[in-house]
Amino acid sequence: MTSMSVCPRSQGLFTLDIEEITAALRTVMFNVRGLMPLAEGGHGAVLRVHRNGGGDALVVKVVPVDDRLALEYELQCLTYVRQAGIHSPAPALPDVVFTGSCACMVMGYVEGHEARTVGDAAAVGRELARLHALPLPVFAAQGSFMGLPLLAQGIVPTEMKTLLPCDPWEMAGQLASENLAIGLSHGDFMPSNILTDHSGATLLDFGNMGRDCFGADVARYCLGGCLAHQITNETLLCESFLGGYSTIKPLDSPLVRCLPKLVYLAGFRIALWRYSHRES
């Protein structure tokens, strides 16, 4: 009996055929078995698989075959940061694997948990700073700068405008004129894309990595860490994260000055994404 599940995508749905994926992986890896879904999202799914008689747990990221170029870019980014010494999953295969309907990227399985304590937050800050310190690779895509150009134009659903405590368009225009440092940015630096354990933090999901504002990553975590963990002392969490970051890479004056506005706009961007992906 074929095992299938239906996963959402940007347009319509695609079917995740476990047996098809297993057969494709067996053409390039020995004795793959036991694919188990770990998570499903807006652009695909993440599976866990074993090879070599039950050892060597691996993770398979699966997207519709139409999104293969994005997955190939993510693998290129992951390979780059891994070789540079950033704590991240090790690519298990050098290329994306194709099935009839899907594209798959295979990585090592990483044990850990989302950051839960202020100590974890410091480790997250240190690893982000190490990423920001890397040279910008020639293949890096251009980031969205938190969508500030679009926000500055006021391209926001009318229904949201009455809910805003302050004007995001004016704020976006102010930030666009600031001398915020640009370099290699993760692009989606939220708690769900970070694992921690006793040895530190491991970064995941590099599909949005590219040339962008460092402050966007910092702001996303300051906001996302407080929201995800419902920490009552948000100041302590942010201080620990920023303190860890600054031990590796000093926080420059424009970033410190603009951080409250960046955090506000990070929240607004998340709300805007959720609004645009809501069920009709």
PDB file of C-alpha atoms in Angstrom:
ATOM      1  CA  MET A   1       0.000   0.000   0.000  1.00  0.00           C
ATOM      2  CA  THR A   2       1.455   3.347  -1.032  1.00  0.00           C
ATOM      3  CA  SER A   3       1.934   5.875   1.771  1.00  0.00           C
ATOM      4  CA  MET A   4       0.961   9.395   0.775  1.00  0.00           C
ATOM      5  CA  SER A   5       0.091  12.682   2.364  1.00  0.00           C
ATOM      6  CA  VAL A   6      -0.969  15.997   0.881  1.00  0.00           C
ATOM      7  CA  CYS A   7       1.224  19.036   1.520  1.00  0.00           C
ATOM      8  CA  PRO A   8       0.423  22.694   0.850  1.00  0.00           C
ATOM      9  CA  ARG A   9       2.330  24.761  -1.655  1.00  0.00           C
ATOM     10  CA  SER A  10       2.124  28.273  -3.014  1.00  0.00           C
ATOM     11  CA  GLN A  11      -0.348  27.277  -5.719  1.00  0.00           C
ATOM     12  CA  GLY A  12      -2.555  24.265  -5.119  1.00  0.00           C
ATOM     13  CA  LEU A  13      -1.398  21.041  -3.442  1.00  0.00           C
ATOM     14  CA  PHE A  14       1.186  18.381  -4.160  1.00  0.00           C
ATOM     15  CA  THR A  15       1.151  14.769  -3.057  1.00  0.00           C
ATOM     16  CA  LEU A  16       4.002  13.458  -0.936  1.00  0.00           C
ATOM     17  CA  ASP A  17       4.560   9.860  -2.085  1.00  0.00           C
ATOM     18  CA  ILE A  18       6.756   8.150   0.520  1.00  0.00           C
ATOM     19  CA  GLU A  19       7.423   5.070  -1.604  1.00  0.00           C
ATOM     20  CA  GLU A  20       8.395   7.177  -4.617  1.00  0.00           C
ATOM     21  CA  ILE A  21      10.839   9.198  -2.509  1.00  0.00           C
ATOM     22  CA  THR A  22      12.286   6.042  -0.925  1.00  0.00           C
ATOM     23  CA  ALA A  23      12.862   4.467  -4.345  1.00  0.00           C
ATOM     24  CA  ALA A  24      14.572   7.617  -5.628  1.00  0.00           C
ATOM     25  CA  LEU A  25      16.885   7.798  -2.607  1.00  0.00           C
ATOM     26  CA  ARG A  26      17.816   4.124  -2.964  1.00  0.00           C
ATOM     27  CA  THR A  27      19.268   4.867  -6.396  1.00  0.00           C
ATOM     28  CA  VAL A  28      21.931   7.071  -4.783  1.00  0.00           C
ATOM     29  CA  MET A  29      22.131   5.748  -1.193  1.00  0.00           C
ATOM     30  CA  PHE A  30      22.378   2.202   0.148  1.00  0.00           C
ATOM     31  CA  ASN A  31      19.568   0.607   2.153  1.00  0.00           C
ATOM     32  CA  VAL A  32      17.337   3.609   2.832  1.00  0.00           C
ATOM     33  CA  ARG A  33      14.232   2.798   4.842  1.00  0.00           C
ATOM     34  CA  GLY A  34      11.712   4.102   7.323  1.00  0.00           C
ATOM     35  CA  LEU A  35      10.830   7.578   6.032  1.00  0.00           C
ATOM     36  CA  MET A  36       8.801   9.392   8.673  1.00  0.00           C
ATOM     37  CA  PRO A  37       7.270  12.886   8.278  1.00  0.00           C
ATOM     38  CA  LEU A  38       8.665  15.386  10.802  1.00  0.00           C
ATOM     39  CA  ALA A  39       7.010  18.595   9.633  1.00  0.00           C
ATOM     40  CA  GLU A  40       5.011  20.098   6.804  1.00  0.00           C
ATOM     41  CA  GLY A  41       4.933  23.744   5.826  1.00  0.00           C
ATOM     42  CA  GLY A  42       3.881  26.178   3.176  1.00  0.00           C
ATOM     43  CA  HIS A  43       6.499  25.028   0.663  1.00  0.00           C
ATOM     44  CA  GLY A  44       7.012  21.329   1.312  1.00  0.00           C
ATOM     45  CA  ALA A  45       7.817  18.783   3.988  1.00  0.00           C
ATOM     46  CA  VAL A  46      10.678  17.488   6.152  1.00  0.00           C
ATOM     47  CA  LEU A  47      11.140  13.727   6.604  1.00  0.00           C
ATOM     48  CA  ARG A  48      13.416  11.573   8.727  1.00  0.00           C
ATOM     49  CA  VAL A  49      15.036   8.510   7.159  1.00  0.00           C
ATOM     50  CA  HIS A  50      17.483   5.808   8.243  1.00  0.00           C
ATOM     51  CA  ARG A  51      20.184   4.110   6.225  1.00  0.00           C
ATOM     52  CA  ASN A  52      22.697   1.304   6.767  1.00  0.00           C
ATOM     53  CA  GLY A  53      20.475  -1.029   8.737  1.00  0.00           C
ATOM     54  CA  GLY A  54      18.914   1.480  11.121  1.00  0.00           C
ATOM     55  CA  GLY A  55      21.877   3.729  11.951  1.00  0.00           C
ATOM     56  CA  ASP A  56      22.744   7.103  10.462  1.00  0.00           C
ATOM     57  CA  ALA A  57      19.544   9.121  10.826  1.00  0.00           C
ATOM     58  CA  LEU A  58      19.115  11.645   8.027  1.00  0.00           C
ATOM     59  CA  VAL A  59      16.686  14.425   7.197  1.00  0.00           C
ATOM     60  CA  VAL A  60      15.096  14.814   3.757  1.00  0.00           C
ATOM     61  CA  LYS A  61      13.640  18.169   2.768  1.00  0.00           C
ATOM     62  CA  VAL A  62      11.040  17.719   0.029  1.00  0.00           C
ATOM     63  CA  VAL A  63       9.536  20.396  -2.223  1.00  0.00           C
ATOM     64  CA  PRO A  64       7.468  20.254  -5.425  1.00  0.00           C
ATOM     65  CA  VAL A  65       9.679  19.652  -8.445  1.00  0.00           C
ATOM     66  CA  ASP A  66       8.712  23.113  -9.745  1.00  0.00           C
ATOM     67  CA  ASP A  67      10.598  24.575  -6.760  1.00  0.00           C
ATOM     68  CA  ARG A  68      13.806  22.640  -7.482  1.00  0.00           C
ATOM     69  CA  LEU A  69      15.908  25.722  -8.230  1.00  0.00           C
ATOM     70  CA  ALA A  70      15.147  27.145  -4.792  1.00  0.00           C
ATOM     71  CA  LEU A  71      16.151  23.842  -3.175  1.00  0.00           C
ATOM     72  CA  GLU A  72      19.370  23.701  -5.191  1.00  0.00           C
ATOM     73  CA  TYR A  73      20.161  27.233  -4.001  1.00  0.00           C
ATOM     74  CA  GLU A  74      19.512  26.216  -0.389  1.00  0.00           C
ATOM     75  CA  LEU A  75      21.872  23.253  -0.739  1.00  0.00           C
ATOM     76  CA  GLN A  76      24.539  25.577  -2.155  1.00  0.00           C
ATOM     77  CA  CYS A  77      24.082  27.899   0.838  1.00  0.00           C
ATOM     78  CA  LEU A  78      24.171  25.031   3.334  1.00  0.00           C
ATOM     79  CA  THR A  79      27.346  23.631   1.786  1.00  0.00           C
ATOM     80  CA  TYR A  80      29.009  27.050   1.965  1.00  0.00           C
ATOM     81  CA  VAL A  81      28.221  27.759   5.629  1.00  0.00           C
ATOM     82  CA  ARG A  82      29.027  24.203   6.690  1.00  0.00           C
ATOM     83  CA  GLN A  83      32.442  24.352   5.034  1.00  0.00           C
ATOM     84  CA  ALA A  84      33.009  27.728   6.708  1.00  0.00           C
ATOM     85  CA  GLY A  85      32.511  26.130  10.125  1.00  0.00           C
ATOM     86  CA  ILE A  86      29.000  27.326  10.966  1.00  0.00           C
ATOM     87  CA  HIS A  87      27.135  24.781  13.098  1.00  0.00           C
ATOM     88  CA  SER A  88      24.587  23.432  10.635  1.00  0.00           C
ATOM     89  CA  PRO A  89      23.413  20.078   9.223  1.00  0.00           C
ATOM     90  CA  ALA A  90      25.961  18.294   7.050  1.00  0.00           C
ATOM     91  CA  PRO A  91      24.780  17.728   3.462  1.00  0.00           C
ATOM     92  CA  ALA A  92      24.578  13.948   2.955  1.00  0.00           C
ATOM     93  CA  LEU A  93      24.498  14.206  -0.837  1.00  0.00           C
ATOM     94  CA  PRO A  94      26.179  16.817  -3.056  1.00  0.00           C
ATOM     95  CA  ASP A  95      23.143  17.213  -5.316  1.00  0.00           C
ATOM     96  CA  VAL A  96      19.370  17.457  -5.108  1.00  0.00           C
ATOM     97  CA  VAL A  97      17.575  14.158  -5.825  1.00  0.00           C
ATOM     98  CA  PHE A  98      14.557  14.187  -8.129  1.00  0.00           C
ATOM     99  CA  THR A  99      11.477  11.979  -8.133  1.00  0.00           C
ATOM    100  CA  GLY A 100       8.576  12.213 -10.533  1.00  0.00           C
ATOM    101  CA  SER A 101       6.889  15.036  -8.609  1.00  0.00           C
ATOM    102  CA  CYS A 102       9.360  16.204  -5.956  1.00  0.00           C
ATOM    103  CA  ALA A 103      12.886  17.432  -5.366  1.00  0.00           C
ATOM    104  CA  CYS A 104      14.754  16.239  -2.264  1.00  0.00           C
ATOM    105  CA  MET A 105      17.732  17.535  -0.293  1.00  0.00           C
ATOM    106  CA  VAL A 106      19.348  15.085   2.154  1.00  0.00           C
ATOM    107  CA  MET A 107      21.150  16.254   5.313  1.00  0.00           C
ATOM    108  CA  GLY A 108      22.417  14.834   8.558  1.00  0.00           C
ATOM    109  CA  TYR A 109      19.922  14.645  11.425  1.00  0.00           C
ATOM    110  CA  VAL A 110      20.643  17.107  14.237  1.00  0.00           C
ATOM    111  CA  GLU A 111      19.637  16.471  17.835  1.00  0.00           C
ATOM    112  CA  GLY A 112      18.581  19.425  19.932  1.00  0.00           C
ATOM    113  CA  HIS A 113      15.734  21.652  21.003  1.00  0.00           C
ATOM    114  CA  GLU A 114      14.594  25.195  20.401  1.00  0.00           C
ATOM    115  CA  ALA A 115      16.269  27.768  22.637  1.00  0.00           C
ATOM    116  CA  ARG A 116      14.528  27.700  26.024  1.00  0.00           C
ATOM    117  CA  THR A 117      16.710  29.745  28.356  1.00  0.00           C
ATOM    118  CA  VAL A 118      18.657  32.983  28.343  1.00  0.00           C
ATOM    119  CA  GLY A 119      21.811  30.843  28.192  1.00  0.00           C
ATOM    120  CA  ASP A 120      20.534  29.259  24.989  1.00  0.00           C
ATOM    121  CA  ALA A 121      19.853  32.746  23.619  1.00  0.00           C
ATOM    122  CA  ALA A 122      23.491  33.726  24.168  1.00  0.00           C
ATOM    123  CA  ALA A 123      24.628  30.672  22.185  1.00  0.00           C
ATOM    124  CA  VAL A 124      22.217  31.625  19.391  1.00  0.00           C
ATOM    125  CA  GLY A 125      23.646  35.146  19.311  1.00  0.00           C
ATOM    126  CA  ARG A 126      27.215  33.863  19.032  1.00  0.00           C
ATOM    127  CA  GLU A 127      26.382  31.552  16.121  1.00  0.00           C
ATOM    128  CA  LEU A 128      24.495  34.265  14.248  1.00  0.00           C
ATOM    129  CA  ALA A 129      27.459  36.612  14.640  1.00  0.00           C
ATOM    130  CA  ARG A 130      29.768  33.928  13.239  1.00  0.00           C
ATOM    131  CA  LEU A 131      27.466  33.668  10.200  1.00  0.00           C
ATOM    132  CA  HIS A 132      27.414  37.452   9.759  1.00  0.00           C
ATOM    133  CA  ALA A 133      31.219  37.509   9.875  1.00  0.00           C
ATOM    134  CA  LEU A 134      31.537  35.281   6.793  1.00  0.00           C
ATOM    135  CA  PRO A 135      32.445  36.760   3.401  1.00  0.00           C
ATOM    136  CA  LEU A 136      29.497  37.231   1.090  1.00  0.00           C
ATOM    137  CA  PRO A 137      29.670  34.435  -1.538  1.00  0.00           C
ATOM    138  CA  VAL A 138      29.351  35.403  -5.185  1.00  0.00           C
ATOM    139  CA  PHE A 139      26.241  33.241  -5.630  1.00  0.00           C
ATOM    140  CA  ALA A 140      24.308  34.916  -2.781  1.00  0.00           C
ATOM    141  CA  ALA A 141      20.870  36.173  -3.761  1.00  0.00           C
ATOM    142  CA  GLN A 142      19.716  39.691  -2.984  1.00  0.00           C
ATOM    143  CA  GLY A 143      17.565  39.773   0.148  1.00  0.00           C
ATOM    144  CA  SER A 144      14.390  41.774   0.619  1.00  0.00           C
ATOM    145  CA  PHE A 145      15.780  44.108   3.331  1.00  0.00           C
ATOM    146  CA  MET A 146      12.725  43.117   5.390  1.00  0.00           C
ATOM    147  CA  GLY A 147      10.537  44.280   2.526  1.00  0.00           C
ATOM    148  CA  LEU A 148      11.275  47.916   3.367  1.00  0.00           C
ATOM    149  CA  PRO A 149      10.977  49.113  -0.250  1.00  0.00           C
ATOM    150  CA  LEU A 150       7.475  47.634  -0.447  1.00  0.00           C
ATOM    151  CA  LEU A 151       6.520  48.899   2.996  1.00  0.00           C
ATOM    152  CA  ALA A 152       7.725  52.372   2.078  1.00  0.00           C
ATOM    153  CA  GLN A 153       5.246  52.321  -0.798  1.00  0.00           C
ATOM    154  CA  GLY A 154       2.415  51.415   1.552  1.00  0.00           C
ATOM    155  CA  ILE A 155       1.549  48.155  -0.246  1.00  0.00           C
ATOM    156  CA  VAL A 156      -0.413  46.682   2.648  1.00  0.00           C
ATOM    157  CA  PRO A 157      -3.990  45.334   2.795  1.00  0.00           C
ATOM    158  CA  THR A 158      -6.483  48.035   3.748  1.00  0.00           C
ATOM    159  CA  GLU A 159      -7.952  45.794   6.473  1.00  0.00           C
ATOM    160  CA  MET A 160      -4.678  45.927   8.413  1.00  0.00           C
ATOM    161  CA  LYS A 161      -4.166  49.672   8.396  1.00  0.00           C
ATOM    162  CA  THR A 162      -6.571  50.430  11.249  1.00  0.00           C
ATOM    163  CA  LEU A 163      -4.834  47.878  13.504  1.00  0.00           C
ATOM    164  CA  LEU A 164      -1.382  49.460  13.463  1.00  0.00           C
ATOM    165  CA  PRO A 165      -0.165  51.433  16.509  1.00  0.00           C
ATOM    166  CA  CYS A 166       2.252  53.485  14.387  1.00  0.00           C
ATOM    167  CA  ASP A 167       2.946  54.131  10.745  1.00  0.00           C
ATOM    168  CA  PRO A 168       5.114  51.318   9.259  1.00  0.00           C
ATOM    169  CA  TRP A 169       5.525  53.170   5.964  1.00  0.00           C
ATOM    170  CA  GLU A 170       7.099  56.202   7.580  1.00  0.00           C
ATOM    171  CA  MET A 171       9.265  53.940   9.723  1.00  0.00           C
ATOM    172  CA  ALA A 172      10.352  51.927   6.676  1.00  0.00           C
ATOM    173  CA  GLY A 173      11.370  55.096   4.899  1.00  0.00           C
ATOM    174  CA  GLN A 174      13.442  56.185   7.892  1.00  0.00           C
ATOM    175  CA  LEU A 175      15.243  52.846   8.101  1.00  0.00           C
ATOM    176  CA  ALA A 176      15.939  52.757   4.379  1.00  0.00           C
ATOM    177  CA  SER A 177      17.960  55.959   4.801  1.00  0.00           C
ATOM    178  CA  GLU A 178      19.992  54.628   7.738  1.00  0.00           C
ATOM    179  CA  ASN A 179      23.513  53.307   7.235  1.00  0.00           C
ATOM    180  CA  LEU A 180      22.643  49.766   8.331  1.00  0.00           C
ATOM    181  CA  ALA A 181      25.377  47.196   7.690  1.00  0.00           C
ATOM    182  CA  ILE A 182      24.819  44.772   4.826  1.00  0.00           C
ATOM    183  CA  GLY A 183      26.331  41.313   4.391  1.00  0.00           C
ATOM    184  CA  LEU A 184      25.555  37.610   4.539  1.00  0.00           C
ATOM    185  CA  SER A 185      22.176  37.284   6.269  1.00  0.00           C
ATOM    186  CA  HIS A 186      20.269  34.141   7.227  1.00  0.00           C
ATOM    187  CA  GLY A 187      17.001  35.649   6.002  1.00  0.00           C
ATOM    188  CA  ASP A 188      14.580  33.726   8.261  1.00  0.00           C
ATOM    189  CA  PHE A 189      16.241  33.791  11.658  1.00  0.00           C
ATOM    190  CA  MET A 190      13.399  32.555  13.843  1.00  0.00           C
ATOM    191  CA  PRO A 191      13.495  30.096  16.782  1.00  0.00           C
ATOM    192  CA  SER A 192      11.990  27.317  14.657  1.00  0.00           C
ATOM    193  CA  ASN A 193      15.114  27.427  12.470  1.00  0.00           C
ATOM    194  CA  ILE A 194      17.573  27.025  15.357  1.00  0.00           C
ATOM    195  CA  LEU A 195      18.393  24.056  17.599  1.00  0.00           C
ATOM    196  CA  THR A 196      20.413  24.238  20.809  1.00  0.00           C
ATOM    197  CA  ASP A 197      22.070  21.738  23.123  1.00  0.00           C
ATOM    198  CA  HIS A 198      24.956  21.679  25.604  1.00  0.00           C
ATOM    199  CA  SER A 199      27.471  22.375  22.823  1.00  0.00           C
ATOM    200  CA  GLY A 200      25.786  25.498  21.433  1.00  0.00           C
ATOM    201  CA  ALA A 201      23.404  26.434  18.634  1.00  0.00           C
ATOM    202  CA  THR A 202      22.856  24.819  15.229  1.00  0.00           C
ATOM    203  CA  LEU A 203      21.350  26.902  12.423  1.00  0.00           C
ATOM    204  CA  LEU A 204      18.827  25.413   9.993  1.00  0.00           C
ATOM    205  CA  ASP A 205      16.933  26.349   6.824  1.00  0.00           C
ATOM    206  CA  PHE A 206      19.163  28.497   4.620  1.00  0.00           C
ATOM    207  CA  GLY A 207      16.730  28.896   1.730  1.00  0.00           C
ATOM    208  CA  ASN A 208      16.395  32.650   2.354  1.00  0.00           C
ATOM    209  CA  MET A 209      20.095  33.319   2.907  1.00  0.00           C
ATOM    210  CA  GLY A 210      21.565  36.164   0.902  1.00  0.00           C
ATOM    211  CA  ARG A 211      22.840  39.719   0.836  1.00  0.00           C
ATOM    212  CA  ASP A 212      20.755  41.663   3.328  1.00  0.00           C
ATOM    213  CA  CYS A 213      20.720  43.803   6.451  1.00  0.00           C
ATOM    214  CA  PHE A 214      22.284  42.133   9.515  1.00  0.00           C
ATOM    215  CA  GLY A 215      19.718  43.924  11.651  1.00  0.00           C
ATOM    216  CA  ALA A 216      16.867  42.001  10.027  1.00  0.00           C
ATOM    217  CA  ASP A 217      18.208  38.707  11.457  1.00  0.00           C
ATOM    218  CA  VAL A 218      18.818  40.280  14.867  1.00  0.00           C
ATOM    219  CA  ALA A 219      15.334  41.820  14.997  1.00  0.00           C
ATOM    220  CA  ARG A 220      13.574  38.620  13.935  1.00  0.00           C
ATOM    221  CA  TYR A 221      15.145  36.689  16.781  1.00  0.00           C
ATOM    222  CA  CYS A 222      14.528  39.391  19.394  1.00  0.00           C
ATOM    223  CA  LEU A 223      10.853  39.268  18.421  1.00  0.00           C
ATOM    224  CA  GLY A 224      10.518  35.567  17.627  1.00  0.00           C
ATOM    225  CA  GLY A 225      12.342  34.377  20.740  1.00  0.00           C
ATOM    226  CA  CYS A 226       9.950  36.232  23.025  1.00  0.00           C
ATOM    227  CA  LEU A 227       6.855  35.120  21.111  1.00  0.00           C
ATOM    228  CA  ALA A 228       7.853  31.478  20.742  1.00  0.00           C
ATOM    229  CA  HIS A 229       8.837  30.900  24.352  1.00  0.00           C
ATOM    230  CA  GLN A 230       6.390  33.245  26.084  1.00  0.00           C
ATOM    231  CA  ILE A 231       9.197  34.597  28.234  1.00  0.00           C
ATOM    232  CA  THR A 232       7.985  37.234  30.671  1.00  0.00           C
ATOM    233  CA  ASN A 233      11.362  38.967  30.907  1.00  0.00           C
ATOM    234  CA  GLU A 234      11.863  39.867  27.253  1.00  0.00           C
ATOM    235  CA  THR A 235      14.620  42.325  28.168  1.00  0.00           C
ATOM    236  CA  LEU A 236      16.717  39.570  29.745  1.00  0.00           C
ATOM    237  CA  LEU A 237      16.310  37.307  26.706  1.00  0.00           C
ATOM    238  CA  CYS A 238      17.285  40.060  24.267  1.00  0.00           C
ATOM    239  CA  GLU A 239      20.223  41.178  26.401  1.00  0.00           C
ATOM    240  CA  SER A 240      21.531  37.598  26.526  1.00  0.00           C
ATOM    241  CA  PHE A 241      21.140  37.159  22.753  1.00  0.00           C
ATOM    242  CA  LEU A 242      22.750  40.504  21.950  1.00  0.00           C
ATOM    243  CA  GLY A 243      25.471  39.916  24.527  1.00  0.00           C
ATOM    244  CA  GLY A 244      26.378  36.603  22.914  1.00  0.00           C
ATOM    245  CA  TYR A 245      26.359  38.239  19.483  1.00  0.00           C
ATOM    246  CA  SER A 246      28.643  41.075  20.553  1.00  0.00           C
ATOM    247  CA  THR A 247      31.314  38.687  21.882  1.00  0.00           C
ATOM    248  CA  ILE A 248      31.924  37.668  18.252  1.00  0.00           C
ATOM    249  CA  LYS A 249      30.880  40.721  16.250  1.00  0.00           C
ATOM    250  CA  PRO A 250      30.437  44.184  17.787  1.00  0.00           C
ATOM    251  CA  LEU A 251      26.993  45.757  17.464  1.00  0.00           C
ATOM    252  CA  ASP A 252      27.439  48.950  15.452  1.00  0.00           C
ATOM    253  CA  SER A 253      25.722  52.210  16.373  1.00  0.00           C
ATOM    254  CA  PRO A 254      23.150  52.277  13.522  1.00  0.00           C
ATOM    255  CA  LEU A 255      21.922  48.778  14.427  1.00  0.00           C
ATOM    256  CA  VAL A 256      21.609  49.602  18.125  1.00  0.00           C
ATOM    257  CA  ARG A 257      19.821  52.860  17.338  1.00  0.00           C
ATOM    258  CA  CYS A 258      17.397  51.270  14.858  1.00  0.00           C
ATOM    259  CA  LEU A 259      16.743  47.945  16.617  1.00  0.00           C
ATOM    260  CA  PRO A 260      13.371  48.926  18.185  1.00  0.00           C
ATOM    261  CA  LYS A 261      12.059  49.968  14.771  1.00  0.00           C
ATOM    262  CA  LEU A 262      13.460  46.829  13.154  1.00  0.00           C
ATOM    263  CA  VAL A 263      11.736  44.642  15.760  1.00  0.00           C
ATOM    264  CA  TYR A 264       8.438  46.448  15.146  1.00  0.00           C
ATOM    265  CA  LEU A 265       8.728  45.947  11.398  1.00  0.00           C
ATOM    266  CA  ALA A 266       9.745  42.307  11.856  1.00  0.00           C
ATOM    267  CA  GLY A 267       6.474  41.764  13.719  1.00  0.00           C
ATOM    268  CA  PHE A 268       4.573  43.639  11.055  1.00  0.00           C
ATOM    269  CA  ARG A 269       6.126  41.522   8.303  1.00  0.00           C
ATOM    270  CA  ILE A 270       5.138  38.325  10.136  1.00  0.00           C
ATOM    271  CA  ALA A 271       1.580  39.613  10.557  1.00  0.00           C
ATOM    272  CA  LEU A 272       1.472  40.574   6.886  1.00  0.00           C
ATOM    273  CA  TRP A 273       2.680  37.096   5.837  1.00  0.00           C
ATOM    274  CA  ARG A 274       0.086  35.399   8.028  1.00  0.00           C
ATOM    275  CA  TYR A 275      -2.615  37.672   6.661  1.00  0.00           C
ATOM    276  CA  SER A 276      -1.697  36.877   3.062  1.00  0.00           C
ATOM    277  CA  HIS A 277      -1.639  33.114   3.802  1.00  0.00           C
ATOM    278  CA  ARG A 278      -4.825  33.016   5.828  1.00  0.00           C
ATOM    279  CA  GLU A 279      -7.651  30.694   4.822  1.00  0.00           C
ATOM    280  CA  SER A 280     -10.247  32.508   2.707  1.00  0.00           C
TER     281      SER A 280
END
